[in-house]
Structures are given as C-alpha cells and as structure tokens.
PDB file of C-alpha atoms in Angstrom:
ATOM      1  CA  SER A  17      -3.071 -15.636 -15.920  1.00 44.00           C
ATOM      2  CA  GLY A  18      -5.193 -13.636 -13.490  1.00 51.00           C
ATOM      3  CA  GLY A  19      -7.624 -15.347 -11.181  1.00 58.00           C
ATOM      4  CA  ARG A  20      -8.022 -15.288  -7.462  1.00 60.00           C
ATOM      5  CA  LEU A  21      -4.919 -15.463  -5.305  1.00 58.00           C
ATOM      6  CA  PRO A  22      -4.634 -18.851  -3.621  1.00 56.00           C
ATOM      7  CA  VAL A  23      -5.926 -18.903  -0.067  1.00 52.00           C
ATOM      8  CA  PRO A  24      -3.965 -21.092   2.361  1.00 47.00           C
ATOM      9  CA  ASP A  25      -5.747 -24.331   3.305  1.00 42.00           C
ATOM     10  CA  VAL A  26      -5.100 -23.516   6.945  1.00 39.00           C
ATOM     11  CA  PRO A  27      -6.026 -19.983   8.085  1.00 44.00           C
ATOM     12  CA  VAL A  28      -2.915 -17.876   8.578  1.00 52.00           C
ATOM     13  CA  ALA A  29      -2.462 -17.271  12.297  1.00 53.00           C
ATOM     14  CA  GLY A  30       0.085 -14.535  11.827  1.00 80.00           C
ATOM     15  CA  ALA A  31       1.405 -12.149  14.418  1.00 88.00           C
ATOM     16  CA  THR A  32      -0.463  -8.857  14.783  1.00 92.00           C
ATOM     17  CA  LEU A  33       1.480  -6.283  12.761  1.00 93.00           C
ATOM     18  CA  ILE A  34      -0.838  -3.304  13.224  1.00 95.00           C
ATOM     19  CA  HIS A  35      -2.983  -2.505  16.247  1.00 96.00           C
ATOM     20  CA  ALA A  36      -5.114   0.631  15.934  1.00 97.00           C
ATOM     21  CA  ASP A  37      -7.296   1.633  18.873  1.00 97.00           C
ATOM     22  CA  GLY A  38      -9.935   4.373  18.933  1.00 96.00           C
ATOM     23  CA  LEU A  39      -8.525   6.355  16.024  1.00 96.00           C
ATOM     24  CA  ARG A  40     -10.078   9.708  15.287  1.00 96.00           C
ATOM     25  CA  PHE A  41      -8.686  12.182  12.777  1.00 96.00           C
ATOM     26  CA  GLY A  42      -9.827  15.287  10.930  1.00 94.00           C
ATOM     27  CA  PHE A  43      -7.973  17.679   8.666  1.00 92.00           C
ATOM     28  CA  GLU A  44     -10.160  20.228  10.426  1.00 88.00           C
ATOM     29  CA  ARG A  45     -10.774  19.383  14.083  1.00 76.00           C
ATOM     30  CA  ALA A  46     -14.513  19.933  13.912  1.00 80.00           C
ATOM     31  CA  GLU A  47     -14.931  17.537  10.970  1.00 89.00           C
ATOM     32  CA  PRO A  48     -13.536  14.047  11.659  1.00 93.00           C
ATOM     33  CA  VAL A  49     -12.686  12.013   8.569  1.00 95.00           C
ATOM     34  CA  VAL A  50     -11.968   8.878  10.643  1.00 97.00           C
ATOM     35  CA  ARG A  51     -14.152   8.234  13.692  1.00 95.00           C
ATOM     36  CA  ASP A  52     -13.285   5.893  16.571  1.00 95.00           C
ATOM     37  CA  VAL A  53     -11.740   3.192  14.403  1.00 97.00           C
ATOM     38  CA  THR A  54     -10.289   0.102  16.069  1.00 96.00           C
ATOM     39  CA  LEU A  55      -8.582  -2.386  13.770  1.00 97.00           C
ATOM     40  CA  ASP A  56      -5.997  -5.163  14.018  1.00 96.00           C
ATOM     41  CA  ALA A  57      -4.129  -6.483  10.992  1.00 95.00           C
ATOM     42  CA  ALA A  58      -1.985  -9.615  11.083  1.00 93.00           C
ATOM     43  CA  ALA A  59       0.833 -11.081   9.031  1.00 91.00           C
ATOM     44  CA  GLY A  60      -0.528 -12.793   5.937  1.00 90.00           C
ATOM     45  CA  GLU A  61      -3.852 -10.945   5.930  1.00 93.00           C
ATOM     46  CA  ARG A  62      -5.211  -9.421   2.719  1.00 94.00           C
ATOM     47  CA  ILE A  63      -7.624  -6.642   3.667  1.00 96.00           C
ATOM     48  CA  ALA A  64      -9.727  -4.613   1.217  1.00 96.00           C
ATOM     49  CA  LEU A  65     -10.866  -1.226   2.513  1.00 97.00           C
ATOM     50  CA  VAL A  66     -14.083  -0.425   0.668  1.00 97.00           C
ATOM     51  CA  GLY A  67     -16.635   2.356   0.771  1.00 96.00           C
ATOM     52  CA  PRO A  68     -17.736   5.482  -1.097  1.00 95.00           C
ATOM     53  CA  ASN A  69     -15.453   8.410  -1.891  1.00 92.00           C
ATOM     54  CA  GLY A  70     -14.919  10.463   1.246  1.00 92.00           C
ATOM     55  CA  SER A  71     -15.598   7.538   3.587  1.00 95.00           C
ATOM     56  CA  GLY A  72     -12.129   7.748   5.151  1.00 95.00           C
ATOM     57  CA  LYS A  73     -10.371   4.802   3.479  1.00 96.00           C
ATOM     58  CA  SER A  74      -7.249   6.627   2.297  1.00 94.00           C
ATOM     59  CA  THR A  75      -6.951   8.629   5.506  1.00 95.00           C
ATOM     60  CA  LEU A  76      -7.174   5.463   7.596  1.00 97.00           C
ATOM     61  CA  GLY A  77      -4.486   3.849   5.463  1.00 96.00           C
ATOM     62  CA  ARG A  78      -2.140   6.783   6.098  1.00 95.00           C
ATOM     63  CA  LEU A  79      -2.864   6.691   9.832  1.00 96.00           C
ATOM     64  CA  LEU A  80      -2.016   2.989   9.979  1.00 96.00           C
ATOM     65  CA  VAL A  81       1.501   3.544   8.614  1.00 94.00           C
ATOM     66  CA  GLY A  82       2.283   6.800  10.421  1.00 94.00           C
ATOM     67  CA  LEU A  83       1.955   9.241   7.537  1.00 93.00           C
ATOM     68  CA  LEU A  84      -0.696  10.989   9.625  1.00 94.00           C
ATOM     69  CA  ARG A  85      -0.911  11.171  13.418  1.00 95.00           C
ATOM     70  CA  PRO A  86      -4.357  10.620  14.960  1.00 95.00           C
ATOM     71  CA  ASP A  87      -6.077  13.358  16.944  1.00 95.00           C
ATOM     72  CA  HIS A  88      -7.250  10.675  19.379  1.00 95.00           C
ATOM     73  CA  GLY A  89      -6.346   7.011  19.847  1.00 96.00           C
ATOM     74  CA  HIS A  90      -3.117   5.315  18.910  1.00 96.00           C
ATOM     75  CA  VAL A  91      -1.490   3.021  16.362  1.00 97.00           C
ATOM     76  CA  GLU A  92       1.170   0.401  16.973  1.00 96.00           C
ATOM     77  CA  LEU A  93       3.228  -0.936  14.075  1.00 94.00           C
ATOM     78  CA  ALA A  94       5.807  -3.540  15.005  1.00 85.00           C
ATOM     79  CA  GLY A  95       5.153  -2.545  18.613  1.00 87.00           C
ATOM     80  CA  ASP A  96       5.904   1.144  18.101  1.00 92.00           C
ATOM     81  CA  ASP A  97       4.166   4.360  17.047  1.00 94.00           C
ATOM     82  CA  PRO A  98       4.793   4.560  13.271  1.00 94.00           C
ATOM     83  CA  SER A  99       4.386   8.349  13.222  1.00 91.00           C
ATOM     84  CA  ARG A 100       7.468   8.600  15.467  1.00 92.00           C
ATOM     85  CA  MET A 101       9.671   6.175  13.533  1.00 91.00           C
ATOM     86  CA  SER A 102      12.522   7.434  11.380  1.00 90.00           C
ATOM     87  CA  ALA A 103      11.775   7.330   7.668  1.00 86.00           C
ATOM     88  CA  ALA A 104      14.391   4.610   7.131  1.00 84.00           C
ATOM     89  CA  ARG A 105      13.005   2.375   9.886  1.00 88.00           C
ATOM     90  CA  LEU A 106       9.411   2.925   8.813  1.00 90.00           C
ATOM     91  CA  ALA A 107      10.256   1.966   5.211  1.00 86.00           C
ATOM     92  CA  ARG A 108      11.458  -1.455   6.357  1.00 85.00           C
ATOM     93  CA  HIS A 109       8.218  -2.122   8.245  1.00 92.00           C
ATOM     94  CA  ALA A 110       5.549  -0.513   6.069  1.00 94.00           C
ATOM     95  CA  GLY A 111       5.007   1.003   2.658  1.00 92.00           C
ATOM     96  CA  TYR A 112       2.208   3.229   1.362  1.00 92.00           C
ATOM     97  CA  VAL A 113       1.460   3.699  -2.332  1.00 90.00           C
ATOM     98  CA  PHE A 114      -0.498   6.901  -2.943  1.00 88.00           C
ATOM     99  CA  GLN A 115      -3.350   7.244  -5.389  1.00 84.00           C
ATOM    100  CA  GLU A 116      -1.328  10.126  -6.906  1.00 85.00           C
ATOM    101  CA  PRO A 117       2.091   8.446  -7.350  1.00 82.00           C
ATOM    102  CA  GLU A 118       3.929  11.636  -8.292  1.00 81.00           C
ATOM    103  CA  ARG A 119       3.551  12.783  -4.672  1.00 81.00           C
ATOM    104  CA  GLN A 120       6.195  10.198  -3.742  1.00 83.00           C
ATOM    105  CA  PHE A 121       8.828  10.863  -6.390  1.00 91.00           C
ATOM    106  CA  LEU A 122      12.119  12.450  -5.357  1.00 91.00           C
ATOM    107  CA  ALA A 123      14.582  11.793  -8.187  1.00 94.00           C
ATOM    108  CA  GLN A 124      15.019  13.109 -11.715  1.00 95.00           C
ATOM    109  CA  ASN A 125      15.065   9.712 -13.414  1.00 96.00           C
ATOM    110  CA  VAL A 126      13.623   6.256 -12.875  1.00 97.00           C
ATOM    111  CA  ALA A 127      16.950   4.534 -12.102  1.00 97.00           C
ATOM    112  CA  GLU A 128      17.694   6.981  -9.288  1.00 96.00           C
ATOM    113  CA  GLU A 129      14.136   6.825  -7.983  1.00 96.00           C
ATOM    114  CA  ILE A 130      14.034   3.057  -7.545  1.00 96.00           C
ATOM    115  CA  ARG A 131      17.445   2.986  -5.802  1.00 95.00           C
ATOM    116  CA  ILE A 132      16.970   5.769  -3.225  1.00 92.00           C
ATOM    117  CA  GLY A 133      17.929   4.594   0.250  1.00 89.00           C
ATOM    118  CA  LEU A 134      18.314   0.917  -0.642  1.00 92.00           C
ATOM    119  CA  THR A 135      20.700  -1.539   0.964  1.00 92.00           C
ATOM    120  CA  ALA A 136      23.071  -3.524  -1.259  1.00 94.00           C
ATOM    121  CA  GLU A 137      20.800  -6.562  -0.922  1.00 94.00           C
ATOM    122  CA  GLU A 138      17.766  -4.555  -2.001  1.00 94.00           C
ATOM    123  CA  VAL A 139      19.598  -3.061  -4.997  1.00 95.00           C
ATOM    124  CA  GLU A 140      20.130  -6.604  -6.274  1.00 95.00           C
ATOM    125  CA  ARG A 141      16.349  -7.052  -6.539  1.00 93.00           C
ATOM    126  CA  VAL A 142      15.794  -3.932  -8.647  1.00 96.00           C
ATOM    127  CA  ASP A 143      16.391  -5.184 -12.201  1.00 95.00           C
ATOM    128  CA  ASP A 144      14.140  -8.235 -11.931  1.00 93.00           C
ATOM    129  CA  LEU A 145      11.367  -6.357 -10.131  1.00 92.00           C
ATOM    130  CA  MET A 146      11.339  -3.517 -12.652  1.00 94.00           C
ATOM    131  CA  THR A 147      11.260  -5.936 -15.579  1.00 92.00           C
ATOM    132  CA  ARG A 148       8.338  -7.832 -14.074  1.00 88.00           C
ATOM    133  CA  LEU A 149       6.448  -4.574 -13.514  1.00 89.00           C
ATOM    134  CA  ARG A 150       6.982  -3.727 -17.211  1.00 90.00           C
ATOM    135  CA  LEU A 151       9.413  -0.904 -16.420  1.00 94.00           C
ATOM    136  CA  PRO A 152      12.694  -2.508 -17.572  1.00 96.00           C
ATOM    137  CA  LEU A 153      15.621  -0.276 -16.730  1.00 96.00           C
ATOM    138  CA  ASP A 154      17.243  -0.694 -20.153  1.00 96.00           C
ATOM    139  CA  ALA A 155      14.251   1.260 -21.496  1.00 97.00           C
ATOM    140  CA  PHE A 156      13.172   3.369 -18.509  1.00 97.00           C
ATOM    141  CA  ALA A 157      16.344   4.171 -16.514  1.00 96.00           C
ATOM    142  CA  ASP A 158      16.863   7.696 -17.870  1.00 97.00           C
ATOM    143  CA  ARG A 159      13.203   8.689 -18.110  1.00 97.00           C
ATOM    144  CA  SER A 160      11.693  11.205 -15.725  1.00 97.00           C
ATOM    145  CA  PRO A 161       9.182   9.696 -13.282  1.00 96.00           C
ATOM    146  CA  TYR A 162       6.999  12.725 -13.998  1.00 94.00           C
ATOM    147  CA  ARG A 163       6.842  11.957 -17.729  1.00 94.00           C
ATOM    148  CA  LEU A 164       5.552   8.390 -17.344  1.00 94.00           C
ATOM    149  CA  SER A 165       1.943   7.433 -17.976  1.00 90.00           C
ATOM    150  CA  GLY A 166      -0.361   7.196 -14.981  1.00 85.00           C
ATOM    151  CA  GLY A 167      -0.183   3.393 -14.970  1.00 84.00           C
ATOM    152  CA  GLU A 168       3.625   3.461 -15.247  1.00 89.00           C
ATOM    153  CA  GLN A 169       3.892   5.970 -12.394  1.00 91.00           C
ATOM    154  CA  ARG A 170       1.738   3.737 -10.220  1.00 87.00           C
ATOM    155  CA  ARG A 171       3.895   0.692 -10.954  1.00 89.00           C
ATOM    156  CA  LEU A 172       7.085   2.659 -10.252  1.00 93.00           C
ATOM    157  CA  SER A 173       5.776   3.848  -6.888  1.00 92.00           C
ATOM    158  CA  LEU A 174       4.822   0.255  -6.067  1.00 90.00           C
ATOM    159  CA  ALA A 175       8.285  -0.974  -7.074  1.00 92.00           C
ATOM    160  CA  CYS A 176       9.917   1.574  -4.763  1.00 93.00           C
ATOM    161  CA  ILE A 177       7.962   0.055  -1.872  1.00 91.00           C
ATOM    162  CA  LEU A 178       8.100  -3.652  -2.797  1.00 91.00           C
ATOM    163  CA  VAL A 179      11.858  -3.694  -3.301  1.00 92.00           C
ATOM    164  CA  ARG A 180      12.223  -3.241   0.475  1.00 91.00           C
ATOM    165  CA  ARG A 181       9.817  -6.128   1.232  1.00 90.00           C
ATOM    166  CA  PRO A 182       8.010  -4.357   4.074  1.00 92.00           C
ATOM    167  CA  GLU A 183       5.838  -6.298   6.531  1.00 92.00           C
ATOM    168  CA  VAL A 184       2.818  -4.089   5.807  1.00 95.00           C
ATOM    169  CA  LEU A 185       1.821  -2.835   2.373  1.00 94.00           C
ATOM    170  CA  VAL A 186      -0.942  -0.209   2.094  1.00 95.00           C
ATOM    171  CA  LEU A 187      -2.175   0.568  -1.419  1.00 94.00           C
ATOM    172  CA  ASP A 188      -4.553   3.359  -2.427  1.00 93.00           C
ATOM    173  CA  GLU A 189      -6.528   2.381  -5.570  1.00 91.00           C
ATOM    174  CA  PRO A 190      -3.700   0.166  -6.890  1.00 88.00           C
ATOM    175  CA  THR A 191      -5.453  -0.922 -10.093  1.00 88.00           C
ATOM    176  CA  PHE A 192      -6.497   2.545 -11.309  1.00 84.00           C
ATOM    177  CA  GLY A 193      -5.153   3.182 -14.809  1.00 79.00           C
ATOM    178  CA  GLN A 194      -3.808  -0.358 -15.316  1.00 82.00           C
ATOM    179  CA  ASP A 195      -4.631  -2.304 -18.461  1.00 84.00           C
ATOM    180  CA  ARG A 196      -5.253  -6.053 -18.307  1.00 87.00           C
ATOM    181  CA  ILE A 197      -1.566  -6.960 -18.601  1.00 85.00           C
ATOM    182  CA  GLY A 198      -0.630  -4.391 -15.969  1.00 81.00           C
ATOM    183  CA  TYR A 199      -3.364  -5.716 -13.689  1.00 87.00           C
ATOM    184  CA  GLU A 200      -2.243  -9.329 -14.033  1.00 87.00           C
ATOM    185  CA  GLY A 201       1.381  -8.346 -13.465  1.00 83.00           C
ATOM    186  CA  LEU A 202       0.381  -6.459 -10.329  1.00 86.00           C
ATOM    187  CA  ILE A 203      -1.533  -9.483  -9.014  1.00 88.00           C
ATOM    188  CA  GLY A 204       1.452 -11.753  -9.618  1.00 86.00           C
ATOM    189  CA  ILE A 205       3.897  -9.425  -7.856  1.00 85.00           C
ATOM    190  CA  LEU A 206       1.547  -9.025  -4.884  1.00 88.00           C
ATOM    191  CA  GLU A 207       1.057 -12.784  -4.621  1.00 86.00           C
ATOM    192  CA  GLU A 208       4.813 -13.245  -4.382  1.00 81.00           C
ATOM    193  CA  HIS A 209       5.163 -10.515  -1.760  1.00 81.00           C
ATOM    194  CA  LEU A 210       2.341 -11.958   0.324  1.00 83.00           C
ATOM    195  CA  ASP A 211       4.035 -15.351   0.216  1.00 79.00           C
ATOM    196  CA  HIS A 212       6.703 -13.750   2.413  1.00 78.00           C
ATOM    197  CA  GLY A 213       4.023 -13.247   5.107  1.00 83.00           C
ATOM    198  CA  ALA A 214       3.352  -9.575   4.509  1.00 90.00           C
ATOM    199  CA  CYS A 215       0.033  -7.936   5.345  1.00 94.00           C
ATOM    200  CA  LEU A 216      -1.779  -6.182   2.498  1.00 95.00           C
ATOM    201  CA  ILE A 217      -4.296  -3.392   3.065  1.00 96.00           C
ATOM    202  CA  ALA A 218      -5.786  -1.946  -0.123  1.00 96.00           C
ATOM    203  CA  ALA A 219      -8.272   0.924  -0.387  1.00 96.00           C
ATOM    204  CA  THR A 220     -10.146   0.172  -3.581  1.00 95.00           C
ATOM    205  CA  HIS A 221     -13.336   0.553  -5.587  1.00 94.00           C
ATOM    206  CA  ASP A 222     -12.289  -2.313  -7.891  1.00 94.00           C
ATOM    207  CA  THR A 223     -14.582  -5.255  -7.159  1.00 94.00           C
ATOM    208  CA  ARG A 224     -12.478  -7.504  -9.400  1.00 94.00           C
ATOM    209  CA  PHE A 225      -9.391  -6.753  -7.302  1.00 94.00           C
ATOM    210  CA  VAL A 226     -11.340  -7.407  -4.093  1.00 94.00           C
ATOM    211  CA  GLY A 227     -12.506 -10.755  -5.459  1.00 93.00           C
ATOM    212  CA  ASP A 228      -9.048 -11.758  -6.708  1.00 93.00           C
ATOM    213  CA  VAL A 229      -6.997 -10.672  -3.711  1.00 92.00           C
ATOM    214  CA  ALA A 230      -8.872  -9.964  -0.495  1.00 93.00           C
ATOM    215  CA  GLY A 231      -9.443 -12.408   2.335  1.00 94.00           C
ATOM    216  CA  ARG A 232     -11.164  -9.818   4.518  1.00 96.00           C
ATOM    217  CA  VAL A 233     -13.306  -6.807   3.696  1.00 97.00           C
ATOM    218  CA  VAL A 234     -13.481  -3.726   5.921  1.00 97.00           C
ATOM    219  CA  GLY A 235     -16.226  -1.335   4.834  1.00 97.00           C
ATOM    220  CA  MET A 236     -16.183   2.352   5.765  1.00 97.00           C
ATOM    221  CA  ASP A 237     -18.853   5.032   5.619  1.00 96.00           C
ATOM    222  CA  ALA A 238     -18.545   8.620   6.879  1.00 95.00           C
ATOM    223  CA  GLY A 239     -15.402   7.725   8.835  1.00 96.00           C
ATOM    224  CA  TRP A 240     -16.859   4.733  10.653  1.00 97.00           C
ATOM    225  CA  ILE A 241     -16.131   1.057  10.098  1.00 97.00           C
ATOM    226  CA  VAL A 242     -19.533  -0.380   9.185  1.00 96.00           C
ATOM    227  CA  ARG A 243     -18.454  -3.846   8.042  1.00 96.00           C
ATOM    228  CA  ASP A 244     -15.568  -6.188   8.878  1.00 96.00           C
ATOM    229  CA  GLU A 245     -15.826  -9.749   7.675  1.00 95.00           C
ATOM    230  CA  PRO A 246     -13.908 -12.520   5.930  1.00 93.00           C
ATOM    231  CA  LEU A 247     -14.459 -12.880   2.203  1.00 86.00           C
TER     232      LEU A 247
END
C-alpha cells in the first residue's frame, strides 16, 4: 500500500551497532573521497545518506561494513573491525547491496545464488522471501542472474542479504529501476526486517524513499558530513 513506515511511539534506544571515528579514505591518496567522518548508527535506526553524485555516500557505506579499509580512522561493527572479519561472520552482522547488483553475483542460476553459504534455517526462508520480492523460484530458479532485468537483479541482490537477517543493512540506491509494485514490495520487506531491530543505512537520491523510510538524514558533500538530523 506504500506510505511512510511506522515510527515507534517511543524513540528506539538501540545498542550502537556501528561506530566510525575520523574516517578518511581515497582511491588515490592525494584525493580523499571521505574526509574525517565520525558516525554512530544504532539498532532500529533508519538512516538516509543523501548528497550529490561524488559526495562520498557509497564509499562511506562500504567503509562502514568493511568492504573498504579506511586510510585513517577506524570502524567498529559489533565491537570489531569489519574489514578484518571473515566473509561468513561479516555476512551475519552486515549486508551491502551495490548499485550495480551484478558485481555481487557468484552463481550461474538464481536458485544457486540465493542459497550460497546459507544455514539450514536460512534456506527455509528462501521460497517465501523470493516470492514476496516477485522472484518466485518456480519461475526464476534456472535463470541466470546476469540475464535478469535491472530491477530484478537489484531485488535478487537484496534477497541474498535479507535472507541472513543481518543487524546492519546498507543499500546503495535501492529504488533505482523499480516500478511502483517493486517499490512497494521493497518497502514492505524492509519494514519487516527493521521490525527485527536491524539498522538501515541507504545511500539514495530518491526523496520519496527518504520520506517513506528514513528517521534520520545524513547529508554529504565533497566527502564531508554537512548535515545530520532526525527527519
């Protein structure tokens, strides 16, 4: 049905899941993309990272979940450095959905892709999750992830993360390429996941998504945080 996600009557006083202190990072040392960023994110928070292209949103998201290691400063996720966690341990604590979903795919068909590395308990969630994301396995199981539409690829990459129910979910432009039904399905799935106390951090240009989902907006410009306020 769409509409804004319900906000708890009482502010969520969740445990701090991510603590980032003094982060600086550049793909080339002389040109920082993220500059002296300090940020805490707690269980139950819904944070929109906003700002122009090139402002550092996606890079910050990857730093927060250990996909990149900062040049200066440090990140703690569940009390540890995420960039030093094993892939299996990191996947239980945090998930990152890329703007280009095909960067994450490893298998030759959808059924294999969604089941990679899952526990028996997680495998039991697959059929329902895929159906609700409009990728039912009776129709999509044998299809190549690389032959899906852009919107379908994005939903598959999200499913591969959500099935593990990580504490922290970082999304890069999650609504890009989604039609109205895909958008509303995404909102519903996220609402359910957040009900488990997860923290959502989404880099987005979609003002509708910010209005429907976010409880806090962090604005970036030229690598700096220039705004951090409740919505």
